[in-house]
Amino acid sequence: MPAPAQPLRVGVVGLGFAGTTALDAFSSLPGVEVVALAGQEQPRLDELADSRGVPNRYHDWEDLVARDDLDIVSIGVPNHLHAPIGIAALESGKHVFCEKPLAPTGDLAQAMVDTAVAADRVLEVAFNHRRRADVQYLHRFLDERGIGRVYHARTSWRRRQGIPGLGSWFTNRDMAGGGPMIDLGPHMLDIALHLMDEPRVTSVSAVTYGELGRTGRGGRQGAPSTGGTRTFEVEDFGSALLRLDTGGSIHLEASWASYSADEEDIAVELLGSTGGVRLFVRDYATDDTLRIYTDLDGVPVVVTPTVHVPAGHHLSVITEFVATVRSGEWANAHGEYALHRSRVLDAVYRSAEEHREVEVEAA
Ligand SMILES: NC(=O)c1ccc[n+]([C@@H]2O[C@H](COP(=O)([O-])OP(=O)(O)OC[C@H]3O[C@@H](n4cnc5c(N)ncnc54)[C@H](O)[C@@H]3O)[C@@H](O)[C@H]2O)c1
């Protein structure tokens, strides 16, 4: 992409995985300058800003958003801060790139989308896994060849022992909004809906459990995440049946910790009337992740597409976001599709709590 005369000026909030990944992705694009960085771990703030040449540093997001020379604010902080930061940034005329989930609840996500529409700014969400090369291949395959009527999808992200930061903000209900269903679930729901051509989810029947996390088990090894109350208030496993307005359905499962075979895997399987497709990624594999199932002369065949998955999915979604901002055409880029995903997750938690099938609120 050639650099335009006027660079886009970006402020990044957050110094963890999300903030650092966004910082590096924005910084790598021609004609984009990260001019401000905010986060609460002072040594990390200095180290990141020094190494990436970011001139302005802030402890609190409010001071970064208050700058009047930013075109874009990038949000990589605990979920409960997405809406306050996003709304303040949009209201002050910035475009917003926000980490998933858009917000911990559908109502907060709705408020963000309403603000983006009123301010006429872009609101995009980091659904980076949809940009995997194997997912894109499947999308093209389904578009161009198809598998007949797609009536059901199975999709899951499962970990053997991967609660992120036991006792950090991730496991605090008010800060996170939930456990793996709202942390990993959005990616898998996003991929399934994307591959199925964006049907609307109409109702949900779900269950959630916290068997391991509640007793201090299932934590991911390594550096803890920030904040939190040292308690475990969310689920570590969830499973849901989603009904679609097409008459089809999706089974969505997300687990941070469970006694299961693999350390970590993600899977999406679509069942169609004339074929099936499967994406299965064990322990972040980058090859041999796809299968296509069909019949040849009445005999079942399995096709193995050879698609390598390079790293850099965040860079892809940020590149698209920057292109939208530059295009000046963003009538449908106010986060509406992410809002539907938040409404579905609301219904997942409500259904699990009320032990019944519940309707998804219209976005
Ligand atoms: N798309 C993905 O693949 C992906 C991967 C990981 C995390 N995420 C999302 O990114 C977000 C952050 O996750 P993380 O793992 O980077 O978290 P983290 O805990 O590692 O980092 C959070 C950062 O937010 C900063 N912060 C907190 N309060 C602040 C305030 N008031 N002002 C300024 N900064 C503040 C902290 O200082 C910290 O640097 C979450 O919403 C998470 O769901 C997305």
Coordinates of C-alpha atoms and ligand atoms in Angstrom, one line a residue:
M1 CA 0.0 0.0 0.0
P2 CA 1.6 3.4 -1.0
A3 CA 1.9 5.9 1.8
P4 CA -0.5 8.8 1.4
A5 CA 0.7 12.4 2.0
Q6 CA -1.0 12.8 5.3
P7 CA -0.1 10.0 7.8
L8 CA -2.8 8.5 10.0
R9 CA -2.0 9.1 13.7
V10 CA -2.8 6.3 16.1
G11 CA -3.0 6.0 19.9
V12 CA -2.8 2.5 21.3
V13 CA -4.2 1.6 24.7
G14 CA -2.9 -1.6 26.4
L15 CA 0.6 -3.2 26.8
G16 CA -0.4 -6.9 27.0
F17 CA -0.6 -9.3 24.0
A18 CA -3.4 -7.3 22.4
G19 CA -1.9 -3.9 22.8
T20 CA 1.6 -5.0 21.7
T21 CA 0.3 -6.9 18.7
A22 CA -1.8 -3.8 17.6
L23 CA 1.1 -1.5 18.2
D24 CA 3.4 -3.6 16.0
A25 CA 0.7 -4.0 13.3
F26 CA -0.1 -0.3 13.0
S27 CA 3.6 0.7 13.2
S28 CA 4.4 -1.7 10.3
L29 CA 1.9 0.0 7.9
P30 CA 3.1 2.8 5.5
G31 CA 1.6 6.1 6.2
V32 CA 0.5 5.2 9.8
E33 CA 2.3 6.6 12.9
V34 CA 1.7 5.4 16.4
V35 CA 2.2 8.6 18.3
A36 CA 0.8 7.7 21.7
L37 CA 0.7 4.6 24.0
A38 CA -1.1 4.1 27.3
G39 CA -0.8 1.4 29.9
Q40 CA -0.3 0.9 33.6
E41 CA 2.9 -1.1 33.8
Q42 CA 5.5 1.7 33.8
P43 CA 8.6 -0.4 32.9
R44 CA 6.8 -2.1 30.0
L45 CA 5.3 1.2 28.8
D46 CA 8.8 2.7 28.6
E47 CA 10.3 -0.4 27.1
L48 CA 7.6 -0.6 24.4
A49 CA 7.5 3.1 23.6
D50 CA 11.3 3.4 23.5
S51 CA 11.8 0.3 21.3
R52 CA 9.0 1.4 18.8
G53 CA 9.8 5.1 18.9
V54 CA 6.4 6.2 20.4
P55 CA 6.9 9.8 21.6
N56 CA 3.9 10.2 24.0
R57 CA 3.1 7.8 27.0
Y58 CA 0.3 7.8 29.4
H59 CA -0.6 5.8 32.5
D60 CA -4.4 6.3 32.0
W61 CA -6.4 5.9 28.8
E62 CA -8.3 9.1 29.5
D63 CA -5.2 11.2 28.9
L64 CA -4.5 9.5 25.6
V65 CA -8.0 9.8 24.3
A66 CA -8.1 13.5 25.3
R67 CA -5.5 14.3 22.6
D68 CA -7.0 16.1 19.7
D69 CA -4.5 15.0 17.1
L70 CA -5.3 11.3 16.8
D71 CA -7.2 9.8 13.9
I72 CA -7.4 6.3 15.5
V73 CA -7.6 4.8 19.0
S74 CA -6.7 1.1 19.3
I75 CA -8.2 -0.7 22.4
G76 CA -6.3 -3.6 23.9
V77 CA -7.4 -3.6 27.5
P78 CA -9.7 -5.6 29.8
N79 CA -13.2 -6.1 28.4
H80 CA -15.0 -3.8 30.8
L81 CA -13.0 -0.8 29.5
H82 CA -13.8 -1.4 25.8
A83 CA -17.1 0.6 25.9
P84 CA -15.9 3.6 28.0
I85 CA -12.8 4.0 25.9
G86 CA -14.5 3.3 22.6
I87 CA -17.4 5.7 23.3
A88 CA -15.1 8.5 24.5
A89 CA -12.8 8.1 21.4
L90 CA -15.7 8.0 18.9
E91 CA -17.4 11.0 20.5
S92 CA -14.2 13.0 20.1
G93 CA -14.0 12.1 16.4
K94 CA -11.6 9.2 16.4
H95 CA -12.0 5.9 14.5
V96 CA -11.8 2.9 16.8
F97 CA -10.1 -0.5 16.5
C98 CA -11.3 -2.6 19.4
E99 CA -10.3 -6.0 20.7
K100 CA -12.9 -8.7 20.9
P101 CA -15.4 -9.0 22.5
L102 CA -16.8 -5.6 21.5
A103 CA -18.1 -5.3 25.1
P104 CA -19.0 -7.5 28.1
T105 CA -22.7 -7.1 27.4
G106 CA -24.9 -6.6 24.3
D107 CA -26.3 -3.3 25.7
L108 CA -22.8 -1.9 26.0
A109 CA -21.9 -3.1 22.5
Q110 CA -25.1 -1.5 21.3
A111 CA -24.1 1.8 22.9
M112 CA -20.7 1.6 21.1
V113 CA -22.3 1.0 17.7
D114 CA -24.9 3.8 18.3
T115 CA -22.0 6.2 19.1
A116 CA -20.1 5.1 16.0
V117 CA -23.2 5.7 13.8
A118 CA -23.9 9.1 15.4
A119 CA -20.3 10.2 15.2
D120 CA -19.9 8.7 11.6
R121 CA -16.7 7.0 12.5
V122 CA -15.4 3.4 11.8
L123 CA -15.7 0.9 14.6
E124 CA -13.9 -2.4 13.9
V125 CA -13.2 -5.4 16.0
A126 CA -10.2 -7.7 16.1
F127 CA -11.7 -10.9 14.6
N128 CA -8.3 -11.9 13.5
H129 CA -8.8 -15.7 13.3
R130 CA -11.3 -15.3 10.5
R131 CA -8.3 -13.9 8.5
R132 CA -6.4 -17.2 8.8
A133 CA -5.4 -18.4 5.3
D134 CA -7.2 -21.8 5.8
V135 CA -10.5 -20.0 6.9
Q136 CA -10.2 -17.7 3.9
Y137 CA -9.7 -20.7 1.6
L138 CA -12.8 -22.4 3.0
H139 CA -14.8 -19.2 2.5
R140 CA -13.8 -19.1 -1.1
F141 CA -14.4 -22.8 -1.6
L142 CA -17.9 -22.5 -0.1
D143 CA -18.6 -19.4 -2.2
E144 CA -17.4 -20.9 -5.5
R145 CA -18.2 -24.6 -5.2
G146 CA -20.3 -25.0 -2.1
I147 CA -21.5 -28.1 -0.2
G148 CA -25.2 -27.8 -0.9
R149 CA -27.5 -26.5 1.9
V150 CA -25.4 -25.9 5.0
Y151 CA -27.6 -27.0 7.8
H152 CA -25.3 -27.4 10.8
A153 CA -21.9 -26.2 12.1
R154 CA -19.9 -27.6 15.0
T155 CA -17.3 -25.1 16.3
S156 CA -15.1 -25.1 19.3
W157 CA -12.0 -23.8 21.0
R158 CA -10.9 -26.2 23.7
R159 CA -7.9 -26.1 26.1
R160 CA -6.7 -28.7 28.5
Q161 CA -5.2 -26.2 30.9
G162 CA -5.4 -22.7 29.7
I163 CA -7.2 -20.3 32.0
P164 CA -5.5 -17.0 31.2
G165 CA -4.3 -15.5 34.5
L166 CA -6.3 -17.3 37.2
G167 CA -7.4 -14.5 39.5
S168 CA -6.7 -11.7 37.0
W169 CA -9.3 -9.6 35.3
F170 CA -10.0 -12.5 32.9
T171 CA -11.7 -14.4 35.7
N172 CA -13.5 -11.5 37.3
R173 CA -17.1 -11.4 36.1
D174 CA -17.5 -7.6 36.1
M175 CA -14.2 -7.0 34.2
A176 CA -14.4 -9.8 31.7
G177 CA -18.2 -10.4 31.3
G178 CA -17.6 -14.2 31.4
G179 CA -15.1 -17.0 30.8
P180 CA -14.1 -18.9 27.6
M181 CA -17.5 -18.3 26.0
I182 CA -16.8 -14.6 25.8
D183 CA -13.0 -14.9 25.5
L184 CA -12.6 -17.7 22.9
G185 CA -16.3 -18.0 21.8
P186 CA -16.4 -14.8 19.8
H187 CA -13.7 -16.0 17.4
M188 CA -15.3 -19.4 16.8
L189 CA -18.8 -17.9 16.4
D190 CA -17.3 -15.3 14.1
I191 CA -15.7 -17.9 11.9
A192 CA -18.8 -20.1 11.7
L193 CA -21.2 -17.2 10.9
H194 CA -18.7 -15.8 8.3
L195 CA -18.4 -19.2 6.6
M196 CA -22.2 -19.7 6.7
D197 CA -22.8 -16.2 5.0
E198 CA -23.9 -14.3 8.1
P199 CA -27.2 -16.0 9.1
R200 CA -28.8 -14.4 12.2
V201 CA -28.9 -16.5 15.4
T202 CA -32.5 -16.5 16.7
S203 CA -32.3 -18.5 20.0
V204 CA -29.8 -20.2 22.2
S205 CA -29.8 -23.1 24.6
A206 CA -26.6 -23.2 26.7
V207 CA -24.8 -24.6 29.7
T208 CA -21.7 -23.4 31.5
Y209 CA -19.5 -24.9 34.2
G210 CA -16.6 -23.8 36.4
E211 CA -15.4 -27.1 37.8
L212 CA -11.7 -26.6 37.5
G213 CA -11.2 -22.9 37.9
R214 CA -13.3 -22.7 41.0
T215 CA -10.9 -24.9 42.8
G216 CA -7.8 -23.1 41.5
R217 CA -7.0 -25.7 38.8
G218 CA -6.6 -25.3 35.0
G219 CA -4.5 -22.1 35.0
R220 CA -2.2 -21.4 32.1
Q221 CA 1.5 -21.5 32.8
G222 CA 3.4 -18.3 32.3
A223 CA 3.0 -14.6 33.0
P224 CA -0.3 -13.7 34.6
S225 CA -2.5 -11.0 33.1
T226 CA -3.2 -7.8 34.8
G227 CA -5.7 -6.5 37.3
G228 CA -8.5 -8.6 38.9
T229 CA -9.5 -9.7 42.3
R230 CA -7.8 -13.0 42.7
T231 CA -11.1 -14.8 42.5
F232 CA -12.7 -17.1 39.9
E233 CA -16.2 -15.9 39.1
V234 CA -16.7 -17.1 35.5
E235 CA -17.1 -20.4 33.7
D236 CA -14.2 -22.5 32.5
F237 CA -16.4 -24.5 30.0
G238 CA -19.5 -23.7 28.0
S239 CA -21.5 -25.4 25.4
A240 CA -24.4 -24.0 23.4
L241 CA -26.9 -24.9 20.6
L242 CA -27.7 -21.9 18.4
R243 CA -30.7 -21.8 16.1
L244 CA -30.4 -19.8 12.9
D245 CA -33.0 -17.8 10.9
T246 CA -32.1 -20.1 7.9
G247 CA -33.5 -23.1 9.7
G248 CA -29.9 -24.3 10.4
S249 CA -28.0 -24.5 13.6
I250 CA -24.5 -24.1 15.2
H251 CA -23.0 -26.0 18.2
L252 CA -20.5 -23.7 19.9
E253 CA -18.2 -25.0 22.6
A254 CA -15.4 -23.1 24.4
S255 CA -13.2 -24.3 27.2
W256 CA -10.3 -22.8 29.1
A257 CA -9.7 -26.0 31.0
S258 CA -11.1 -29.5 30.8
Y259 CA -9.8 -33.1 30.9
S260 CA -9.7 -33.5 27.1
A261 CA -7.3 -35.0 24.6
D262 CA -5.4 -32.0 23.2
E263 CA -3.5 -29.2 25.0
E264 CA -5.4 -26.8 22.7
D265 CA -7.4 -27.1 19.6
I266 CA -9.8 -25.1 17.5
A267 CA -12.3 -26.7 15.1
V268 CA -15.0 -25.7 12.7
E269 CA -17.0 -28.2 10.8
L270 CA -19.9 -27.5 8.4
L271 CA -22.4 -30.1 7.4
G272 CA -24.0 -29.5 4.0
S273 CA -26.5 -31.5 1.9
T274 CA -23.8 -32.5 -0.7
G275 CA -20.6 -32.3 1.3
G276 CA -18.8 -31.2 4.5
V277 CA -15.8 -29.2 5.4
R278 CA -13.6 -29.3 8.5
L279 CA -11.0 -27.0 9.9
F280 CA -9.0 -28.5 12.8
V281 CA -6.0 -26.7 14.3
R282 CA -4.2 -28.6 17.0
D283 CA -1.8 -26.6 19.2
Y284 CA -1.6 -23.7 16.7
A285 CA -0.6 -25.9 13.7
T286 CA 0.0 -24.0 10.5
D287 CA -0.4 -26.8 8.0
D288 CA -2.7 -29.8 7.3
T289 CA -5.7 -28.1 9.0
L290 CA -8.3 -28.7 6.3
R291 CA -10.5 -31.5 5.0
I292 CA -13.3 -31.5 2.5
Y293 CA -15.8 -34.4 2.4
T294 CA -17.8 -35.3 -0.6
D295 CA -18.8 -38.3 -2.8
L296 CA -17.2 -39.3 -6.1
D297 CA -19.3 -41.7 -8.2
G298 CA -21.2 -42.6 -5.1
V299 CA -18.1 -43.3 -3.1
P300 CA -17.1 -41.1 -0.1
V301 CA -13.9 -39.1 -0.7
V302 CA -11.8 -36.9 1.5
V303 CA -9.9 -34.0 -0.1
T304 CA -6.9 -32.5 1.7
P305 CA -6.2 -28.9 0.5
T306 CA -2.6 -27.9 1.1
V307 CA -2.9 -24.4 2.6
H308 CA -0.1 -23.0 4.8
V309 CA -1.2 -20.5 7.4
P310 CA 1.4 -17.7 7.9
A311 CA 1.3 -15.6 11.1
G312 CA 0.0 -12.1 11.2
H313 CA -3.8 -12.3 11.4
H314 CA -4.0 -9.1 13.5
L315 CA -2.0 -7.3 10.7
S316 CA -4.6 -8.5 8.2
V317 CA -7.6 -7.1 10.1
I318 CA -5.7 -3.9 10.9
T319 CA -4.7 -3.4 7.3
E320 CA -8.3 -3.8 6.3
F321 CA -9.4 -1.3 9.0
V322 CA -6.9 1.3 7.9
A323 CA -8.0 0.9 4.3
T324 CA -11.6 1.5 5.3
V325 CA -10.6 4.6 7.2
R326 CA -8.6 5.9 4.2
S327 CA -11.5 5.1 1.8
G328 CA -13.9 7.5 3.5
E329 CA -16.6 4.9 2.8
W330 CA -17.7 3.3 6.0
A331 CA -21.5 3.3 6.0
N332 CA -21.5 -0.4 7.1
A333 CA -18.4 -0.3 9.3
H334 CA -19.9 0.8 12.6
G335 CA -19.4 -2.6 14.3
E336 CA -22.9 -3.9 13.6
Y337 CA -21.8 -7.5 12.9
A338 CA -19.8 -7.6 16.1
L339 CA -22.9 -6.4 18.0
H340 CA -24.8 -9.4 16.8
R341 CA -22.1 -11.7 18.2
S342 CA -22.4 -9.8 21.6
R343 CA -26.2 -10.3 21.6
V344 CA -25.6 -14.0 21.0
L345 CA -23.2 -14.3 23.9
D346 CA -25.7 -12.4 26.1
A347 CA -28.2 -15.1 25.2
V348 CA -25.6 -17.9 26.0
Y349 CA -25.2 -16.6 29.6
R350 CA -28.9 -15.9 30.1
S351 CA -29.8 -19.4 28.9
A352 CA -27.2 -21.1 31.1
E353 CA -28.4 -19.1 34.1
E354 CA -32.1 -19.6 33.5
H355 CA -31.8 -23.3 32.4
R356 CA -33.9 -22.7 29.3
E357 CA -33.7 -21.8 25.6
V358 CA -33.8 -18.0 25.2
E359 CA -34.3 -15.7 22.2
V360 CA -31.4 -13.5 20.9
E361 CA -32.2 -9.8 21.0
A362 CA -32.3 -8.2 17.6
A363 CA -29.3 -6.0 16.9
Ligands
LIG1 N1 -7.9 -11.0 19.2 C1 -7.1 -11.8 19.9 O1 -6.6 -12.8 19.4 C2 -6.8 -11.5 21.4 C3 -5.8 -12.1 22.1 C4 -5.6 -11.8 23.4 C5 -6.4 -10.8 24.0 N2 -7.4 -10.2 23.3 C6 -8.3 -9.2 24.0 O2 -7.5 -8.1 24.2 C7 -7.9 -7.4 25.4 C8 -6.7 -7.3 26.3 O3 -6.1 -8.6 26.6 P1 -4.6 -8.8 27.0 O4 -4.4 -10.3 27.1 O5 -3.7 -8.0 26.2 O6 -4.7 -8.3 28.5 P2 -3.5 -7.9 29.5 O7 -4.1 -8.0 30.9 O8 -2.3 -8.6 29.2 O9 -3.2 -6.3 29.2 C9 -4.2 -5.3 29.5 C10 -3.6 -3.9 29.4 O10 -4.6 -3.0 29.7 C11 -3.9 -1.9 30.4 N3 -4.9 -1.1 31.2 C12 -5.8 -1.6 32.1 N4 -6.5 -0.5 32.6 C13 -6.0 0.6 32.0 C14 -6.3 2.0 32.1 N5 -7.2 2.5 33.0 N6 -5.6 2.9 31.3 C15 -4.7 2.4 30.4 N7 -4.4 1.1 30.3 C16 -5.0 0.2 31.1 C17 -3.0 -2.6 31.4 O11 -2.1 -1.7 31.9 C18 -2.4 -3.7 30.4 O12 -1.3 -3.2 29.8 C19 -9.0 -8.2 25.9 O13 -10.2 -7.7 25.5 C20 -8.9 -9.6 25.3 O14 -10.1 -10.3 25.1 C21 -7.6 -10.6 22.0

